[in-house]
mmCIF file of C-alpha atoms and ligand atoms in Angstrom:
data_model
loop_
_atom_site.group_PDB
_atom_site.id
_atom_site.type_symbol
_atom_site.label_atom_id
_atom_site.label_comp_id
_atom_site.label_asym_id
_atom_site.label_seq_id
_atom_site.Cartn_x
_atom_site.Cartn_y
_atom_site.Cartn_z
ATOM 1 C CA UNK A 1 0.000 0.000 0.000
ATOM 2 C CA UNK A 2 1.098 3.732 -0.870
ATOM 3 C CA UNK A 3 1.464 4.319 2.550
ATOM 4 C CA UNK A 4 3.731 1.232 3.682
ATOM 5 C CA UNK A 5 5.416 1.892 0.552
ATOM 6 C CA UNK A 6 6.540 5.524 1.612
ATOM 7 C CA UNK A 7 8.084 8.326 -0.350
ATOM 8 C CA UNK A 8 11.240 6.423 -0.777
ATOM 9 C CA UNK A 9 9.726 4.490 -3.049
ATOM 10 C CA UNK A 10 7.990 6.775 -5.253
ATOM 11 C CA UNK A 11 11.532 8.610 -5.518
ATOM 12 C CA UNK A 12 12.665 5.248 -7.674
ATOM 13 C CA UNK A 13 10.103 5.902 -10.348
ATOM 14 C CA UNK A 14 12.297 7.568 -13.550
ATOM 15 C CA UNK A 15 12.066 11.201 -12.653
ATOM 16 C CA UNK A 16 10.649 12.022 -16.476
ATOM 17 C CA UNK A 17 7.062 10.188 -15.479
ATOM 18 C CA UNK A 18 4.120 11.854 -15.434
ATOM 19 C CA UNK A 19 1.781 12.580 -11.929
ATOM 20 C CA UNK A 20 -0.568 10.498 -13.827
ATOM 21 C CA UNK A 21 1.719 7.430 -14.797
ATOM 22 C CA UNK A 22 2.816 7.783 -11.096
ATOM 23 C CA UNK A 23 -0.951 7.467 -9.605
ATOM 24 C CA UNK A 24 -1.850 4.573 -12.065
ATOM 25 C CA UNK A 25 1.387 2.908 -11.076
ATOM 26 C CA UNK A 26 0.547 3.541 -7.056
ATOM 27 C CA UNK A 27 -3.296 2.838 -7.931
ATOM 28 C CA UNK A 28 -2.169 -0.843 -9.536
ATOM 29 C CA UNK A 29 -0.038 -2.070 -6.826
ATOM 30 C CA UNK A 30 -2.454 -0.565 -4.050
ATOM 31 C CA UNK A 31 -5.510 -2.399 -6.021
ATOM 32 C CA UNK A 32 -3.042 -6.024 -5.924
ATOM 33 C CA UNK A 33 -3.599 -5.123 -2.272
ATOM 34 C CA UNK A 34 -6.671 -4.531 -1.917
ATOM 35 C CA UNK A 35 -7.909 -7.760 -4.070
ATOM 36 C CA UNK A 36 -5.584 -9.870 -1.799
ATOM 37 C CA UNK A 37 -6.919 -8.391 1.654
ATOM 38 C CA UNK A 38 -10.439 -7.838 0.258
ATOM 39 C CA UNK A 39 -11.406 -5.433 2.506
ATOM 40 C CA UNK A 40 -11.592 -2.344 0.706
ATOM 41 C CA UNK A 41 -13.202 -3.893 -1.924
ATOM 42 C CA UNK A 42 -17.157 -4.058 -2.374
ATOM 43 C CA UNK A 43 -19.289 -4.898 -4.456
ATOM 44 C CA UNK A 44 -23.033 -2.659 -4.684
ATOM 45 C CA UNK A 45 -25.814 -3.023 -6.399
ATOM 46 C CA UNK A 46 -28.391 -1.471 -8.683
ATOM 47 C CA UNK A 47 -31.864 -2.729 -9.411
ATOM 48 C CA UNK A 48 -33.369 -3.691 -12.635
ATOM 49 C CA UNK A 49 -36.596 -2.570 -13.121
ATOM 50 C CA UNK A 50 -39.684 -4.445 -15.809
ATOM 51 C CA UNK A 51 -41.388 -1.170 -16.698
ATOM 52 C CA UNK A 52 -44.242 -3.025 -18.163
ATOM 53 C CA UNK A 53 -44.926 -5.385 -14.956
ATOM 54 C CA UNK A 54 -43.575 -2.958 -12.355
ATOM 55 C CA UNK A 55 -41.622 -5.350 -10.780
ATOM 56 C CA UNK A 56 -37.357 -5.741 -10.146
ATOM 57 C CA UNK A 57 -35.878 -8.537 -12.134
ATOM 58 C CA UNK A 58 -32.486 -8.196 -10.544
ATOM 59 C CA UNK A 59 -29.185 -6.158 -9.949
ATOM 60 C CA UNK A 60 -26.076 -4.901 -11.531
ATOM 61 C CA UNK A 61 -22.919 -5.533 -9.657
ATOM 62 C CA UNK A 62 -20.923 -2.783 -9.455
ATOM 63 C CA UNK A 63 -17.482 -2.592 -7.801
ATOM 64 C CA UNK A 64 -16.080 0.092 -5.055
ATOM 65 C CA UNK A 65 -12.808 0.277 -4.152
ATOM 66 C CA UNK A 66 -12.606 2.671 -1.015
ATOM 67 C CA UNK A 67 -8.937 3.366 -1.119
ATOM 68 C CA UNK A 68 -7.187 3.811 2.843
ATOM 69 C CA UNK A 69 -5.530 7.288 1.931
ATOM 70 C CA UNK A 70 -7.510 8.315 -1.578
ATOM 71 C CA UNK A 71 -11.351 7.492 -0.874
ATOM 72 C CA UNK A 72 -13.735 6.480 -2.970
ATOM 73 C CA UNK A 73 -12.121 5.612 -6.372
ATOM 74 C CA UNK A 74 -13.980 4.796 -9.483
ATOM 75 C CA UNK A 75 -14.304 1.907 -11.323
ATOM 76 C CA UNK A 76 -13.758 3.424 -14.666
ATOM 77 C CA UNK A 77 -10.374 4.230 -13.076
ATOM 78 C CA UNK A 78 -9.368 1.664 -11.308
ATOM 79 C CA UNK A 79 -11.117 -1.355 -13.795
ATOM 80 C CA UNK A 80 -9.219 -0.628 -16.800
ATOM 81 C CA UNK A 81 -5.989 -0.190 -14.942
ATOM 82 C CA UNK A 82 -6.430 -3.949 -14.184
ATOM 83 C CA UNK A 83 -7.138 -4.544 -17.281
ATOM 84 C CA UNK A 84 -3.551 -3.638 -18.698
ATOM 85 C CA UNK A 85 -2.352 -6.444 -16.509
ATOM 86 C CA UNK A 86 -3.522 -9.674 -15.156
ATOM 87 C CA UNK A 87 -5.119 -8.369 -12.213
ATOM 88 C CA UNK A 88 -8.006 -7.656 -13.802
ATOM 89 C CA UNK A 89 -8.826 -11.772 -13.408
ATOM 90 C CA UNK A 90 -8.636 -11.206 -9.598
ATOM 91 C CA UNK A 91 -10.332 -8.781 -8.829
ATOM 92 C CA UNK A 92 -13.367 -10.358 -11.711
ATOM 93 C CA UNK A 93 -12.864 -13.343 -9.861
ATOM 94 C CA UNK A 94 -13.670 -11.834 -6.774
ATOM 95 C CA UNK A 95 -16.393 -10.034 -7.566
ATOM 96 C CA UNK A 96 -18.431 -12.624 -9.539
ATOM 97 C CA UNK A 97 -17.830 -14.867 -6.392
ATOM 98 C CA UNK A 98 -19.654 -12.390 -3.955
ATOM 99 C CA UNK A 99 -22.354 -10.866 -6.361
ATOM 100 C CA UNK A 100 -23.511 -14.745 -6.699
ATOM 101 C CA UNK A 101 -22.907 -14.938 -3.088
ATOM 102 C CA UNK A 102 -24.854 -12.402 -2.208
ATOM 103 C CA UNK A 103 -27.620 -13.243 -4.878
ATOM 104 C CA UNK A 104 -28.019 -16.688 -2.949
ATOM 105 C CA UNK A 105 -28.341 -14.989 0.307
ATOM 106 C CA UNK A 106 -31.249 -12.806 -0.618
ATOM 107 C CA UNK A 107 -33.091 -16.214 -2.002
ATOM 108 C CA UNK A 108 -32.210 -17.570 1.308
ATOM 109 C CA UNK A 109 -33.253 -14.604 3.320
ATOM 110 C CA UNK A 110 -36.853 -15.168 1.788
ATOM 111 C CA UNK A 111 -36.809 -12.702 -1.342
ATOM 112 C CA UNK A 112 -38.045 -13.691 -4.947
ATOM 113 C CA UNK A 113 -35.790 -14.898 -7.334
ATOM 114 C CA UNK A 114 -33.594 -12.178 -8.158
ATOM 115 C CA UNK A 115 -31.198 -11.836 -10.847
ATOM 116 C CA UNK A 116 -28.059 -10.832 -10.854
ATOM 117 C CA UNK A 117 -25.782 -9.255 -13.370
ATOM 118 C CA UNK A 118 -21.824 -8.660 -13.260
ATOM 119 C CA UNK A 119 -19.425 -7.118 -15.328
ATOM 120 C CA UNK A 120 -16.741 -9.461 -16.918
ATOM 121 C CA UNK A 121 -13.993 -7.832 -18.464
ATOM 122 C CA UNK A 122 -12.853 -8.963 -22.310
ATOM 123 C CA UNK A 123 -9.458 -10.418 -20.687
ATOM 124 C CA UNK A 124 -11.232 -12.711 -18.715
ATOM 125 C CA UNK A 125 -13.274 -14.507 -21.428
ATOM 126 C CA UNK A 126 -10.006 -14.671 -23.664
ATOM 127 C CA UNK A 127 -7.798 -16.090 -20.867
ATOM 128 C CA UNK A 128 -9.354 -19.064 -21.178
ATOM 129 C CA UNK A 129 -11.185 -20.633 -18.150
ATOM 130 C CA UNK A 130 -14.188 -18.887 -17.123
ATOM 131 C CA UNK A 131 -16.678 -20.997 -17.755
ATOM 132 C CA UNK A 132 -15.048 -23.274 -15.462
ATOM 133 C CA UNK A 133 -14.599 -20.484 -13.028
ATOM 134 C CA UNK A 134 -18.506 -19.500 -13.048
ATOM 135 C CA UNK A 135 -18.993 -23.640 -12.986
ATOM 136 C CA UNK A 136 -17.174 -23.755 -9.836
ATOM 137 C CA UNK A 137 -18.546 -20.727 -7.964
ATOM 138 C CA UNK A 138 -22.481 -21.630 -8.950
ATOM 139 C CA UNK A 139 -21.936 -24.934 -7.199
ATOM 140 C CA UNK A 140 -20.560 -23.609 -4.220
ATOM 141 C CA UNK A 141 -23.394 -21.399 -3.482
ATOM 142 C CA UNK A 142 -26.098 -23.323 -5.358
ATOM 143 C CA UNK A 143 -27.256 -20.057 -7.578
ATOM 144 C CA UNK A 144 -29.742 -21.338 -10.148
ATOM 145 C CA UNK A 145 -27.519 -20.399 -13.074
ATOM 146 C CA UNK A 146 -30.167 -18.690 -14.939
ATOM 147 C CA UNK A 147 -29.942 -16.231 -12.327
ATOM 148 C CA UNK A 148 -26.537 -14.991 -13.240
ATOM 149 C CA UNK A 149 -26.177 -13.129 -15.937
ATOM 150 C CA UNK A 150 -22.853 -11.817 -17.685
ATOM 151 C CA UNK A 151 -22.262 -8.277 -19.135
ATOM 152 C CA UNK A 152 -19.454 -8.037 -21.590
ATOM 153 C CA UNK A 153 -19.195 -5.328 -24.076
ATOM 154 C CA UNK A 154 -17.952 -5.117 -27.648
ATOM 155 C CA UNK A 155 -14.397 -4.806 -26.904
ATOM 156 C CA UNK A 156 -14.584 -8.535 -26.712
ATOM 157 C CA UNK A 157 -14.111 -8.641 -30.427
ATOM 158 C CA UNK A 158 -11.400 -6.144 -30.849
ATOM 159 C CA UNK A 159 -8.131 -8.000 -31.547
ATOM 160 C CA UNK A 160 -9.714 -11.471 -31.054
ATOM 161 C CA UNK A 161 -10.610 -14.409 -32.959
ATOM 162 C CA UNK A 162 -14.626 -14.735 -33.734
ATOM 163 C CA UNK A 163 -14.574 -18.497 -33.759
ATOM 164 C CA UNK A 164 -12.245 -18.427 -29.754
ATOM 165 C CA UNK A 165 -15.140 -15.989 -28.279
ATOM 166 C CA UNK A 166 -17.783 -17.294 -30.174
ATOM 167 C CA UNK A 167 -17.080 -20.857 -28.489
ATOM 168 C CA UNK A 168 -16.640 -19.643 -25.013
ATOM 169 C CA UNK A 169 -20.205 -17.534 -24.935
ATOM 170 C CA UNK A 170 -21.392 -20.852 -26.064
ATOM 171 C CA UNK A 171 -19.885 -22.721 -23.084
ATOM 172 C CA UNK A 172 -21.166 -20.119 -20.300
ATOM 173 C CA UNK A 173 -24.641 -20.614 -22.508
ATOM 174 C CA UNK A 174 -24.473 -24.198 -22.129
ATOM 175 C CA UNK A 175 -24.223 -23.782 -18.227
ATOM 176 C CA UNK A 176 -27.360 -22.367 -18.256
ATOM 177 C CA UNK A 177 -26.132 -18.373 -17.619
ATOM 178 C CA UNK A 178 -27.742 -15.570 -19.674
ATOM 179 C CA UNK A 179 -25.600 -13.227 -20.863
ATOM 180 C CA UNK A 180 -25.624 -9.231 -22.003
ATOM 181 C CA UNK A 181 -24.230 -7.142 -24.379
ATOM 182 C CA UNK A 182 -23.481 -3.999 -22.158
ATOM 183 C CA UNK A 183 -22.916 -0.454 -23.507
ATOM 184 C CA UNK A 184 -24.738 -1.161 -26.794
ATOM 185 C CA UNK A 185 -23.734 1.510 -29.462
ATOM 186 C CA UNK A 186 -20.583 3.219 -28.146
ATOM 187 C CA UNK A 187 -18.308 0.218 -29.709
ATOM 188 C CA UNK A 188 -17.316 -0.142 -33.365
ATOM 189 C CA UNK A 189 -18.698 -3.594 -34.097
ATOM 190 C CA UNK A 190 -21.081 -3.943 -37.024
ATOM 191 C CA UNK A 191 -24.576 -4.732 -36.256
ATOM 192 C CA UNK A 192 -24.888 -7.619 -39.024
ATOM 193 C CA UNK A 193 -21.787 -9.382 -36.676
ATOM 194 C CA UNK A 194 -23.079 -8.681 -33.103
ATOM 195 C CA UNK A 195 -26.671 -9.725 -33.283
ATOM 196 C CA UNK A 196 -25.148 -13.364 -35.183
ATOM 197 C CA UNK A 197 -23.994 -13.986 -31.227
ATOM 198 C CA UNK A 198 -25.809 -15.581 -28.286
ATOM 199 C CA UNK A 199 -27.138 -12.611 -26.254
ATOM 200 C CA UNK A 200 -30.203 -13.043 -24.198
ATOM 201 C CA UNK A 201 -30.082 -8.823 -23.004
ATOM 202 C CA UNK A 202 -29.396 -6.145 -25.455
ATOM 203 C CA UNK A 203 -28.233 -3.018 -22.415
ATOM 204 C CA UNK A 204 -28.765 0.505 -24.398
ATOM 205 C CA UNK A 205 -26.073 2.765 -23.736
ATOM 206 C CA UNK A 206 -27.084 5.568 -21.314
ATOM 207 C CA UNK A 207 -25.834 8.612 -24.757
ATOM 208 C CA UNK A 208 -28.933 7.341 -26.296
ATOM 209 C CA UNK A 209 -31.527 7.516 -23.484
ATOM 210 C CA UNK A 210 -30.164 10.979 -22.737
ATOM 211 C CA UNK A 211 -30.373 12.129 -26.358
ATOM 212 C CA UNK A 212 -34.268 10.790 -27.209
ATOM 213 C CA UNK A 213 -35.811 13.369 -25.659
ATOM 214 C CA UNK A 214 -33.954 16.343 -27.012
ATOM 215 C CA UNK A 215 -33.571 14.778 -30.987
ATOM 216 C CA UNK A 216 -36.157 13.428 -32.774
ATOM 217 C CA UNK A 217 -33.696 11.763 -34.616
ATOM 218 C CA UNK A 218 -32.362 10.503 -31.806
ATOM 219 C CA UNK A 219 -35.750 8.756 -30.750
ATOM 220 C CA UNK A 220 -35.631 7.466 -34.204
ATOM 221 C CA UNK A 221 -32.810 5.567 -33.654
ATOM 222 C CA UNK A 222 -33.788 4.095 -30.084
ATOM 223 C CA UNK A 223 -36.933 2.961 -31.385
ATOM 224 C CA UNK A 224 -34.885 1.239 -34.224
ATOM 225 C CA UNK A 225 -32.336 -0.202 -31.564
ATOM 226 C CA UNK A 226 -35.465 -1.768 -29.574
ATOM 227 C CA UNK A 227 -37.577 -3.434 -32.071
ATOM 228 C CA UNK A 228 -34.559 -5.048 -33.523
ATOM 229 C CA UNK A 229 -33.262 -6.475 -30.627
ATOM 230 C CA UNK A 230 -36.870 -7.562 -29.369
ATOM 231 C CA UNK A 231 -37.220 -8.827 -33.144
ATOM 232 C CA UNK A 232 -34.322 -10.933 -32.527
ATOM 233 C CA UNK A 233 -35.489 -12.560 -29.520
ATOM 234 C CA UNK A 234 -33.618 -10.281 -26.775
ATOM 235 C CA UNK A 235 -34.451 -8.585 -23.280
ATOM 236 C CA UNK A 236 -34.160 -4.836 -24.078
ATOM 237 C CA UNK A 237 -32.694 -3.074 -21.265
ATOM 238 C CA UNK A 238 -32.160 1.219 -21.084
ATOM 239 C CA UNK A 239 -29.179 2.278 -18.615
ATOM 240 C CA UNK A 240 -28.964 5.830 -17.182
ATOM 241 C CA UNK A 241 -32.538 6.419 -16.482
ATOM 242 C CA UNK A 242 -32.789 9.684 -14.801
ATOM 243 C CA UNK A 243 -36.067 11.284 -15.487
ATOM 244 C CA UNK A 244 -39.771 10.258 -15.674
ATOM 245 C CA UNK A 245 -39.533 11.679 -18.768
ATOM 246 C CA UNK A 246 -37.405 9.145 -20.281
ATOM 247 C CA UNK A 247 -39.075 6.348 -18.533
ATOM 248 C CA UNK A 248 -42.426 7.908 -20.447
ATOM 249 C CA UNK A 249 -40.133 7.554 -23.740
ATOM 250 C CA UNK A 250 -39.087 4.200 -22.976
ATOM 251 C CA UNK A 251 -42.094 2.648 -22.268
ATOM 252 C CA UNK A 252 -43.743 4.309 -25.169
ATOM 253 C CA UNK A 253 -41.024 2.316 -27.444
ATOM 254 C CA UNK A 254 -41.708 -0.851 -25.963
ATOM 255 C CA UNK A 255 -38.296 -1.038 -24.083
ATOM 256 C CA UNK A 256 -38.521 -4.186 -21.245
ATOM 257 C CA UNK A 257 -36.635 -2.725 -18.208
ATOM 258 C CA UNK A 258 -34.774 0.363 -17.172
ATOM 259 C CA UNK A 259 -31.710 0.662 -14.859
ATOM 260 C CA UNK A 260 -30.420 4.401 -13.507
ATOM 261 C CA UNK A 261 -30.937 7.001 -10.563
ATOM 262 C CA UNK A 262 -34.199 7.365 -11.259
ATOM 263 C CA UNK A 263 -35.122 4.323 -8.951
ATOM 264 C CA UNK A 264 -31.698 3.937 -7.555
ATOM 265 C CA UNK A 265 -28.022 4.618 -7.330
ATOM 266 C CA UNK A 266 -25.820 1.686 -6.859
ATOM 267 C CA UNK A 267 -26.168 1.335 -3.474
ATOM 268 C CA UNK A 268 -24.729 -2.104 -0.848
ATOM 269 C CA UNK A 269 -26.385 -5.091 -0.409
ATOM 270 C CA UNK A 270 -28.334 -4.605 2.578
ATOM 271 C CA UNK A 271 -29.932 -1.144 1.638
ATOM 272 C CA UNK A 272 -30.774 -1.869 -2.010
ATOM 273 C CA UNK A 273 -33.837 -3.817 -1.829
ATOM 274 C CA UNK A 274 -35.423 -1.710 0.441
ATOM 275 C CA UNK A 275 -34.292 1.377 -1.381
ATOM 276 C CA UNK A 276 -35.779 0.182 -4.738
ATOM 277 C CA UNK A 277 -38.702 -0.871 -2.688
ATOM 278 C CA UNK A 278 -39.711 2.409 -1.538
ATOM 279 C CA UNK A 279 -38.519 3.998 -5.130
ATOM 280 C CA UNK A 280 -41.017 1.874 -6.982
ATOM 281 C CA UNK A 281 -43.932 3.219 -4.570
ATOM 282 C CA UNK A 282 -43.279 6.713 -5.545
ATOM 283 C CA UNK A 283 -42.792 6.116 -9.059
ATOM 284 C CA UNK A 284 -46.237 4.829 -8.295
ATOM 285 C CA UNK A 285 -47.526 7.348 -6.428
ATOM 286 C CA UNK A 286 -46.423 9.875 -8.882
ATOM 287 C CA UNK A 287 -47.818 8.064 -12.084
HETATM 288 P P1 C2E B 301 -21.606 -0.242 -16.692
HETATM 289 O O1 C2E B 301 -21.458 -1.709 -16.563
HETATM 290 O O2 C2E B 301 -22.212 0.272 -17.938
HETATM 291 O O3 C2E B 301 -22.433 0.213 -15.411
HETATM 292 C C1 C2E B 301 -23.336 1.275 -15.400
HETATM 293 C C2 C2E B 301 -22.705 2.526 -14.855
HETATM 294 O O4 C2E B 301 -23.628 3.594 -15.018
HETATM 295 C C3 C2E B 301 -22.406 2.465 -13.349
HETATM 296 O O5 C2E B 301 -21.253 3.272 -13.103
HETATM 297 C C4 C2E B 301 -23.630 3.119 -12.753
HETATM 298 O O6 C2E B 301 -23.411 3.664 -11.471
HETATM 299 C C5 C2E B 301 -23.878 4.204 -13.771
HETATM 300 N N1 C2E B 301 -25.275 4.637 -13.766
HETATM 301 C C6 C2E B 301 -26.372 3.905 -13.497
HETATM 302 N N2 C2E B 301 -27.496 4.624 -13.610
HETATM 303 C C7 C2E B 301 -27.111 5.881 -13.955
HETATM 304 C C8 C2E B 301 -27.836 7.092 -14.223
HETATM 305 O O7 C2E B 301 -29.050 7.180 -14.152
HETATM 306 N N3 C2E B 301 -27.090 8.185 -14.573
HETATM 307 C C9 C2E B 301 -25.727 8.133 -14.654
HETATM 308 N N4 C2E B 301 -25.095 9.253 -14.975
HETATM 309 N N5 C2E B 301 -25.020 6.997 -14.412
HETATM 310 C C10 C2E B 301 -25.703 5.891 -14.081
HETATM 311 P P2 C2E B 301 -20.044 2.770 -12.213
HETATM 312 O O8 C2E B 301 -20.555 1.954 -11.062
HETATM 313 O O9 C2E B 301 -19.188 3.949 -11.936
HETATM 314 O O10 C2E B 301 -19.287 1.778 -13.171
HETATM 315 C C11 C2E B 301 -18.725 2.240 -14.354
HETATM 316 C C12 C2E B 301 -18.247 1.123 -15.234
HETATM 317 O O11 C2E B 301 -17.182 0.415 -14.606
HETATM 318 C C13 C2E B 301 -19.314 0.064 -15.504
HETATM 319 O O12 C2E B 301 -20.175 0.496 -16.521
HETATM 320 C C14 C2E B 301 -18.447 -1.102 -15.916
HETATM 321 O O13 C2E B 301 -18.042 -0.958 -17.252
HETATM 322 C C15 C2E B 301 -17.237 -0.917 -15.021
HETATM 323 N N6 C2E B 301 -17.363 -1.805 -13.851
HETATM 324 C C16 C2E B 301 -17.948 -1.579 -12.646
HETATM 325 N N7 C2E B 301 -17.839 -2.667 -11.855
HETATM 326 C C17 C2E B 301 -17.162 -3.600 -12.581
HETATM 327 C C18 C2E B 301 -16.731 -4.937 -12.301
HETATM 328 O O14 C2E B 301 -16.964 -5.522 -11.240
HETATM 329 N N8 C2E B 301 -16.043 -5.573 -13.315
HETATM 330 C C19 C2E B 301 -15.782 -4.984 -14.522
HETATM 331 N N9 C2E B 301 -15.107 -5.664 -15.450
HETATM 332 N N10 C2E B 301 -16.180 -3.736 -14.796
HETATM 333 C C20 C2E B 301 -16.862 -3.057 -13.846
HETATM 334 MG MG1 MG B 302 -22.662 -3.265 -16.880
HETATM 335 MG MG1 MG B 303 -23.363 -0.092 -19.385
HETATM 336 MG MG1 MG B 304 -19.790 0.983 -19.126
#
């Protein structure tokens, strides 16, 4: 940790780096840390709401690192700092063991059937073994399987071999996990390539959600996005829903479920249920 480590040590770095290479260096080794004492690391959670049944179908895991010295630090800093090395299958590893942890404990503590989703990183699927990673940790808590679902995003395809990915969706299908395509429409992949692969959950990217209500052309293109994923057989999910406005919009185009801060922030484990809870009632109340 930065502070065991001392000033000393930060005096060895080449003099010509930059604050920022410095932090991302301190940040990585901190993070090794962290994922090997685990408690800084959390994971929290945000529902998904059915707009059409009014009714939560699960949660998105989403990571917290509260650093000793630095706070709260964010996952789109500290997750794709992993990501340049193998750490990144640590700390994944961790967190898809507690989210399904934590998903089996709300069954147990007398809760429907929840969902739950987590974030896997494009490193993890191409290094190899996560399907027998995800095999291992669903029959060590007993999750129903169809309860988990993976996120992954398009940068799964950049610099990789179709046919390799291709084959291990197919193998995280076959154990009976649903997966999602997170972040739809910020990537580069064509359209004609993506919708050839087994996704159960099409996620809109929150740019879009925010845009439909102030572009016509905009709403266009959601309402394109949404009957061709429901065409194809997928769950259509919005992210960043912030206004009742936009949840108006969304239902209106026949999108299935919303995620954002309009029910709830990310929030931990204990609090989130009952937080959505009393979000839902007021979304109610107010329709
Ligand atoms: P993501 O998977 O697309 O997660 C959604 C992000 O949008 C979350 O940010 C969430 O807090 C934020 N969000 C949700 N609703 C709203 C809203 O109404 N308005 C706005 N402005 N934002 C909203 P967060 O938690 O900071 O995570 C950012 C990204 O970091 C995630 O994007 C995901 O790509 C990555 N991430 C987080 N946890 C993990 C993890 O455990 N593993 C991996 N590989 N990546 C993770
Ligand atoms: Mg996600
Ligand atoms: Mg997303
Ligand atoms: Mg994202």
């Amino acid at each position: 940790r930065a502070k065991e480590l001392g000033r000393g040590q930060f005096a060895r770095f080449a003099p010509e780096m930059s604050a920022v290479a410095i932090r991302k260096m301190a940040l990585a080794h901190d993070l090794r840390e962290a994922v090997k004492k685990e408690d800084e690391l959390q994971v929290w959670f945000q529902p998904q709401i059915d707009i059409h049944h009014d009714k939560i179908v699960g949660f998105e895991a989403l990571m917290r690192w509260e650093h000793p010295e630095m706070g709260f630090i964010s996952p789109t800093e500290f997750i794709p700092l992993a990501e340049s090395s193998s750490l990144i299958c640590d700390v994944g590893h961790w967190v898809l063991s507690e989210s399904v942890r934590v998903a089996k404990r709300w069954i147990d503590e007398g809760n429907p059937p929840y969902e739950v989703a987590v974030n896997v990183s494009a490193a993890q699927i191409w290094q190899g073994s996560i399907e027998y990673e995800i095999a291992d940790i669903l029959r060590e808590t007993g999750l129903p399987p169809h309860l988990l679902c993976i996120e992954l995003t398009e940068s799964l395809f950049v610099d990789h071999a179709e046919f390799s990915v291709r084959q291990t969706l197919g193998k995280l299908k076959a154990l009976g996990v649903t997966l999602a395509l997170d972040d739809f429409g910020t990537g580069y992949s064509s359209l004609g390539y993506l919708i050839q692969l087994p996704f159960d959950k099409l996620k809109i990217d929150r740019v879009f959600v925010a845009e439909a209500h102030k572009s016509e052309r905009m709403q266009h293109i959601l309402k394109g996005i949404i009957a061709l994923g429901k065409g194809l057989g997928m769950v259509i999910v919005a992210e960043g829903v912030e206004t009742p406005m936009e949840l108006a919009l969304l239902k209106d185009l026949d999108c299935d479920q919303i995620q954002g801060f309009l029910y709830a922030r990310p929030a931990p484990r204990d609090v989130i249920i009952q937080t959505t809870k009393r979000a839902m009632a007021r979304q109610r109340s107010a329709a």
